[in-house]
Coordinates of C-alpha atoms and ligand atoms in Angstrom, one line a residue:
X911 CA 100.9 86.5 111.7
X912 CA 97.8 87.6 113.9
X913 CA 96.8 90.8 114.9
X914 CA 98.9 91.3 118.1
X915 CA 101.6 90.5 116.1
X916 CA 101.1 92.9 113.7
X917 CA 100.0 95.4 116.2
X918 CA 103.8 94.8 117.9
X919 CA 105.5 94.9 114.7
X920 CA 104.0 98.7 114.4
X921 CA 104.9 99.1 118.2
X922 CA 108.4 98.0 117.2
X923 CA 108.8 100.4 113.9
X924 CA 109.3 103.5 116.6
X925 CA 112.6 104.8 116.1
X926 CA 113.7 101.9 113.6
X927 CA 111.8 102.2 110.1
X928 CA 108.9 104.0 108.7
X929 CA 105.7 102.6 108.3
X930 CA 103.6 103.3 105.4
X931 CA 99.7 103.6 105.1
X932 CA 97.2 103.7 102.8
X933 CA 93.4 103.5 102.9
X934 CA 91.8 100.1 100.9
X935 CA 88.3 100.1 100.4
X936 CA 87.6 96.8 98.5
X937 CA 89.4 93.6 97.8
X938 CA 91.7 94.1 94.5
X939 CA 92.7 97.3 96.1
X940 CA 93.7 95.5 99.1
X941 CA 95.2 92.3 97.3
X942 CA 97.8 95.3 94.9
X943 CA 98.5 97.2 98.0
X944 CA 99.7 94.1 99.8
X945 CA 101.5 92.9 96.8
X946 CA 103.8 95.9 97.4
X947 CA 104.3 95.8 100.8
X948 CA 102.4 98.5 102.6
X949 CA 102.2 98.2 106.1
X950 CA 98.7 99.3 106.9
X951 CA 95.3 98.9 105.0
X952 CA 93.2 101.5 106.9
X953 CA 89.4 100.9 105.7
X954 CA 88.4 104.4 106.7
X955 CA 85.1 106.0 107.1
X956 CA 86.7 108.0 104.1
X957 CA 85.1 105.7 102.0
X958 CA 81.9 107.8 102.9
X959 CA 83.3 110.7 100.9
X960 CA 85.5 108.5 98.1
X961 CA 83.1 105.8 97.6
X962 CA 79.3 106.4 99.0
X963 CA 79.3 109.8 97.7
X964 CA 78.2 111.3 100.7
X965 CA 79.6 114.9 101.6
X966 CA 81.8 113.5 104.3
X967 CA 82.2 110.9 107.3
X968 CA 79.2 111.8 109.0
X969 CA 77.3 109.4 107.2
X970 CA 79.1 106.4 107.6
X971 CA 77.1 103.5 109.5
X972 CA 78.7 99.7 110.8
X973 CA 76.6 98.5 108.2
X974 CA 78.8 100.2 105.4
X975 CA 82.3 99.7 107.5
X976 CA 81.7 96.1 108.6
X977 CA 80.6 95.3 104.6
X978 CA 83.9 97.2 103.4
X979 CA 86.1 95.9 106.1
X980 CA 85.0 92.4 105.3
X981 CA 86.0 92.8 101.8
X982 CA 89.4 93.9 102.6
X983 CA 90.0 90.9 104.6
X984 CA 88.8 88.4 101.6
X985 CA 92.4 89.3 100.6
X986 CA 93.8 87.7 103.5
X987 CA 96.3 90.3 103.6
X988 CA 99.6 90.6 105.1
X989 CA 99.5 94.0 106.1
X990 CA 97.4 94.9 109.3
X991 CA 94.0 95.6 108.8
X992 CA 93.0 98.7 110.3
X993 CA 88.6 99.4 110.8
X994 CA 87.6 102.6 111.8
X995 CA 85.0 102.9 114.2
X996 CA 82.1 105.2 112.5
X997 CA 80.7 108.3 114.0
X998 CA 78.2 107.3 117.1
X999 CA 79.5 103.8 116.7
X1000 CA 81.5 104.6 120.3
X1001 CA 79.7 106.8 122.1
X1002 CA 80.2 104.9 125.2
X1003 CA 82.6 102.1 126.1
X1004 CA 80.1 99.3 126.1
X1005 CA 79.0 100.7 122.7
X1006 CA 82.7 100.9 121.5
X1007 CA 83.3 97.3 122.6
X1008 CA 80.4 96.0 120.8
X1009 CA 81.4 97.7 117.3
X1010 CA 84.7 97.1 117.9
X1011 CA 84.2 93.6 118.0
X1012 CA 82.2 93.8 115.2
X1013 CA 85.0 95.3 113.0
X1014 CA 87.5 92.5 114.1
X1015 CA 84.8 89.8 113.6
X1016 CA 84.6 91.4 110.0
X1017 CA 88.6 90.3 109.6
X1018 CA 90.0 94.2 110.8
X1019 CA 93.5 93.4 112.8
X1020 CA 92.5 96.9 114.9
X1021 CA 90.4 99.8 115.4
X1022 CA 90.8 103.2 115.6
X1023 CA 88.9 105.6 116.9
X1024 CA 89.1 109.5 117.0
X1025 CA 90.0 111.9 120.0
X1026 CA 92.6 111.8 122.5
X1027 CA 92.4 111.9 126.5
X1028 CA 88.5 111.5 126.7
X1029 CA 89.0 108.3 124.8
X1030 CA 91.3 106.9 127.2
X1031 CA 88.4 104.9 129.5
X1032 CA 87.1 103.3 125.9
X1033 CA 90.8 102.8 124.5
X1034 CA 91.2 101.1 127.8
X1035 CA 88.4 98.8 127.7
X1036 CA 88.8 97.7 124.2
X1037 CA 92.6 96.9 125.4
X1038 CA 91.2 94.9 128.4
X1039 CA 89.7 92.8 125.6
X1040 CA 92.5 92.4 123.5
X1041 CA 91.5 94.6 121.1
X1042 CA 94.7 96.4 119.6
X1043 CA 93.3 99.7 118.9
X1044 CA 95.1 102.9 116.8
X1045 CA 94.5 106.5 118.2
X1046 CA 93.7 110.1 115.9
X1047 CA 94.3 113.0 117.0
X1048 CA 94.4 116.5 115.4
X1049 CA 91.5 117.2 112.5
X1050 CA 88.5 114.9 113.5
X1051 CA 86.8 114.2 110.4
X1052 CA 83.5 113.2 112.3
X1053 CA 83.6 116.6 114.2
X1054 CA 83.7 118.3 110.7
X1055 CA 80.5 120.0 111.2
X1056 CA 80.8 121.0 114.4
X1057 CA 84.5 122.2 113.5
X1058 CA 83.0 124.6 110.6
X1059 CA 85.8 122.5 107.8
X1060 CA 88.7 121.1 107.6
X1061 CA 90.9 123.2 109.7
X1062 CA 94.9 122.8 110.6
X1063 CA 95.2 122.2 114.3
X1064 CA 97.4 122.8 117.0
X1065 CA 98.1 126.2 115.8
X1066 CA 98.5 128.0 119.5
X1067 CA 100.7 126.4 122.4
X1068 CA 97.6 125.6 124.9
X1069 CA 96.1 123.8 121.3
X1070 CA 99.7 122.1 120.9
X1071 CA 100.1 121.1 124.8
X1072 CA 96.5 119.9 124.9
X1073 CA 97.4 117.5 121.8
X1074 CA 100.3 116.2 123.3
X1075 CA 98.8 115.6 126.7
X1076 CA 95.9 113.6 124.1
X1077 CA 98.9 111.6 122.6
X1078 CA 100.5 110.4 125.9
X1079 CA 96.7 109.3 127.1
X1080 CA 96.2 107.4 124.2
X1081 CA 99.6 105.9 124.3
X1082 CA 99.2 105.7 128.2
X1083 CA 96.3 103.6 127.3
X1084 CA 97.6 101.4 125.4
X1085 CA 96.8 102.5 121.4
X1086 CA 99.6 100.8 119.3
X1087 CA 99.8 103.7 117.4
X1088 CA 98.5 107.3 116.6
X1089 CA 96.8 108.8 113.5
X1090 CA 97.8 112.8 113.4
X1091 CA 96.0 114.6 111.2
X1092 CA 96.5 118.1 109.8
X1093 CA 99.0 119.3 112.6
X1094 CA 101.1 121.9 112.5
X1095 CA 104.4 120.1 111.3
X1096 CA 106.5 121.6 114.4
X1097 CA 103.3 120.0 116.9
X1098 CA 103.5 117.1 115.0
X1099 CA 107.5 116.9 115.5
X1100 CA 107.1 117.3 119.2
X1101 CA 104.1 114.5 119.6
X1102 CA 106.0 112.4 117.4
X1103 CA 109.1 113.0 120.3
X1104 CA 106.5 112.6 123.4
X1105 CA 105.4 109.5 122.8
X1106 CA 106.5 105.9 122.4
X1107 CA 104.3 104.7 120.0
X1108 CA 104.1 105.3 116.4
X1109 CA 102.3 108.4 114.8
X1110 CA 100.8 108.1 111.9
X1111 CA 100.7 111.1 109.7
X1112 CA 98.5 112.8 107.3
X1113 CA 98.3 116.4 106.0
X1114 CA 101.2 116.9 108.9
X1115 CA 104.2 117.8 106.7
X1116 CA 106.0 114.0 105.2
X1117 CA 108.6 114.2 107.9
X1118 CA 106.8 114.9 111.0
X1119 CA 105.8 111.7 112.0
X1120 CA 107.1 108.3 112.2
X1121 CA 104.7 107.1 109.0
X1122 CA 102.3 108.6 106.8
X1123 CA 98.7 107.6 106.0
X1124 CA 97.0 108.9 102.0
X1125 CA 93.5 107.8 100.9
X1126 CA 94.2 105.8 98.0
X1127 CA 92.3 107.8 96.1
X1128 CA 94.7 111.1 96.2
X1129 CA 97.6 108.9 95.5
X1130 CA 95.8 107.8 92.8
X1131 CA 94.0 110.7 91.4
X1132 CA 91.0 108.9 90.7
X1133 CA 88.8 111.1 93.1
X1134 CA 89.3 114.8 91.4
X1135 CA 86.2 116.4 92.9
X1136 CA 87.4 116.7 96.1
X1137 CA 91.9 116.9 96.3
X1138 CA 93.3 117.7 100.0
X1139 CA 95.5 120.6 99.5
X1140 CA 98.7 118.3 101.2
X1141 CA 97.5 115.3 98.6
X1142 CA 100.8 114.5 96.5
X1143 CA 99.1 112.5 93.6
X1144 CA 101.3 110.0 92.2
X1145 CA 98.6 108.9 89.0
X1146 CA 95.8 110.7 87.1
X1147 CA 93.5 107.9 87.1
X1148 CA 90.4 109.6 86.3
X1149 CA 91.7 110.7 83.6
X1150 CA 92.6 106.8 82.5
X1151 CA 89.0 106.3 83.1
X1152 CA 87.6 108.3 81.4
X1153 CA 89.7 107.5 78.0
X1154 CA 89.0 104.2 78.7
X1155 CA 85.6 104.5 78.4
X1156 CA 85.6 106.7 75.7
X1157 CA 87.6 104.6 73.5
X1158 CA 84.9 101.5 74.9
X1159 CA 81.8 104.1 73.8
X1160 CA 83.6 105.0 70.6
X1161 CA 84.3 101.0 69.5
X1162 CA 80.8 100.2 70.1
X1163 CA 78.6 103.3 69.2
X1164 CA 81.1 103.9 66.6
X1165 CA 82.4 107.8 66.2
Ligands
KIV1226 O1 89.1 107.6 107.1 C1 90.3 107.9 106.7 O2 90.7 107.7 105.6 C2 91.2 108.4 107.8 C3 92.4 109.0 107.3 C4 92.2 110.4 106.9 C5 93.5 108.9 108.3 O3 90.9 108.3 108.9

């Protein structure tokens, strides 16, 4: 299937069935999460945080996402391949185009990118290419600093208006879908309704939205510096880790 394919299949979950997402950073996660069917393989600029060790997006270059992207698509996965576009990597729409091409040269099916109406123009142009491209609204991740943390939005009715006047731009512009991040559940219900595309949710309540999106790492546990307070881990893998290596240290150092 190629990538407007996939993008359509998404398009056409609206309404019908839910679409399930998780971040993949590297190629065996990618090959296992395919293996069972997940929908969407977001290579997110999370990996900053989860697997660069920096203290959060900010720091994410194209260098690191087209590297990690490209990995991902070695397993030649089903699913759609979703790139994010890194902070300062769309700062105009020429600049978006570029990138984005870069990201779907790399193997990514889509890109998405974060904000709502004043992305509209570079949603646009990356449509006009045949990009398929997959909205976020809500928490910005790359505006973390300027947003003093990782705050719930959408909290006041101008803040919930303004977000679903950002969701009908995107969709207006032709995103396939929309990320909605740590929304006020009853905001996120009444995007979800605005809007014929697909949101996507995260940190939004599990019901809100017409999907969900985790970073594999919460699902996993294998992160435990750093848990989401909506994370609902499903393993303990740090914990496996660790034992692991203990019982590794223990056969070949001895007690
Ligand atoms: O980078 C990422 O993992 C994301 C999710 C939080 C949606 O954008």
């Amino acid at each position: 299937m190629n990538s407007a394919e996939k993008a359509q299949l998404l398009r056409d979950c609206k309404g019908k069935s839910r679409i399930s997402a998780l971040t993949a950073y590297d190629y065996p996660m990618a090959r296992l999460l395919d293996e069972v069917d997940i929908d969407v393989l977001l290579v997110g600029d999370s990996l900053g945080m989860v697997v660069l060790g920096f203290p959060d997006t900010t720091h994410v270059t194209m260098a690191h996402m087209l590297h990690h992207t490209a990995a991902v698509a070695r397993a030649k996965p089903r699913a759609l391949v979703l790139g994010d576009l890194p902070i300062h990597s769309y700062d105009s729409a020429s600049q978006a185009l570029d990138s984005a091409k870069q990201l779907i040269d790399a193997g990514a099916d889509a890109v998405k990118l974060e904000g709502g109406i004043e992305q509209s123009d570079t949603v646009r142009g990356l449509r006009a290419a045949s990009i398929e491209v997959i909205g976020h609204i809500g928490m910005l991740p790359q505006q973390v600093l300027e947003q003093g943390g990782y705050r719930k939005k959408g909290k006041t009715p101008a803040a919930a208006e303004q977000l679903i006047r950002d969701a009908q731009a995107l969709e207006a512009a032709g995103v396939c879908a929309i990320v909605l991040e740590s929304i006020v559940p009853d905001v996120a219900r009444q995007i979800t309704q605005a809007v014929g595309v697909s949101t996507i949710g995260i940190g939004c309540g599990e019901t809100t939205c017409d999907g969900e999106v985790a970073v594999i790492t919460d699902l996993l546990g294998s992160f435990p510096w750093f848990v989401p307070p909506f994370a609902q881990p499903e393993a303990d893998l740090a914990e496996h880790i660790k034992s692991a290596a203990k019982a590794y240290r223990q056969r070949v150092c001895g007690a």
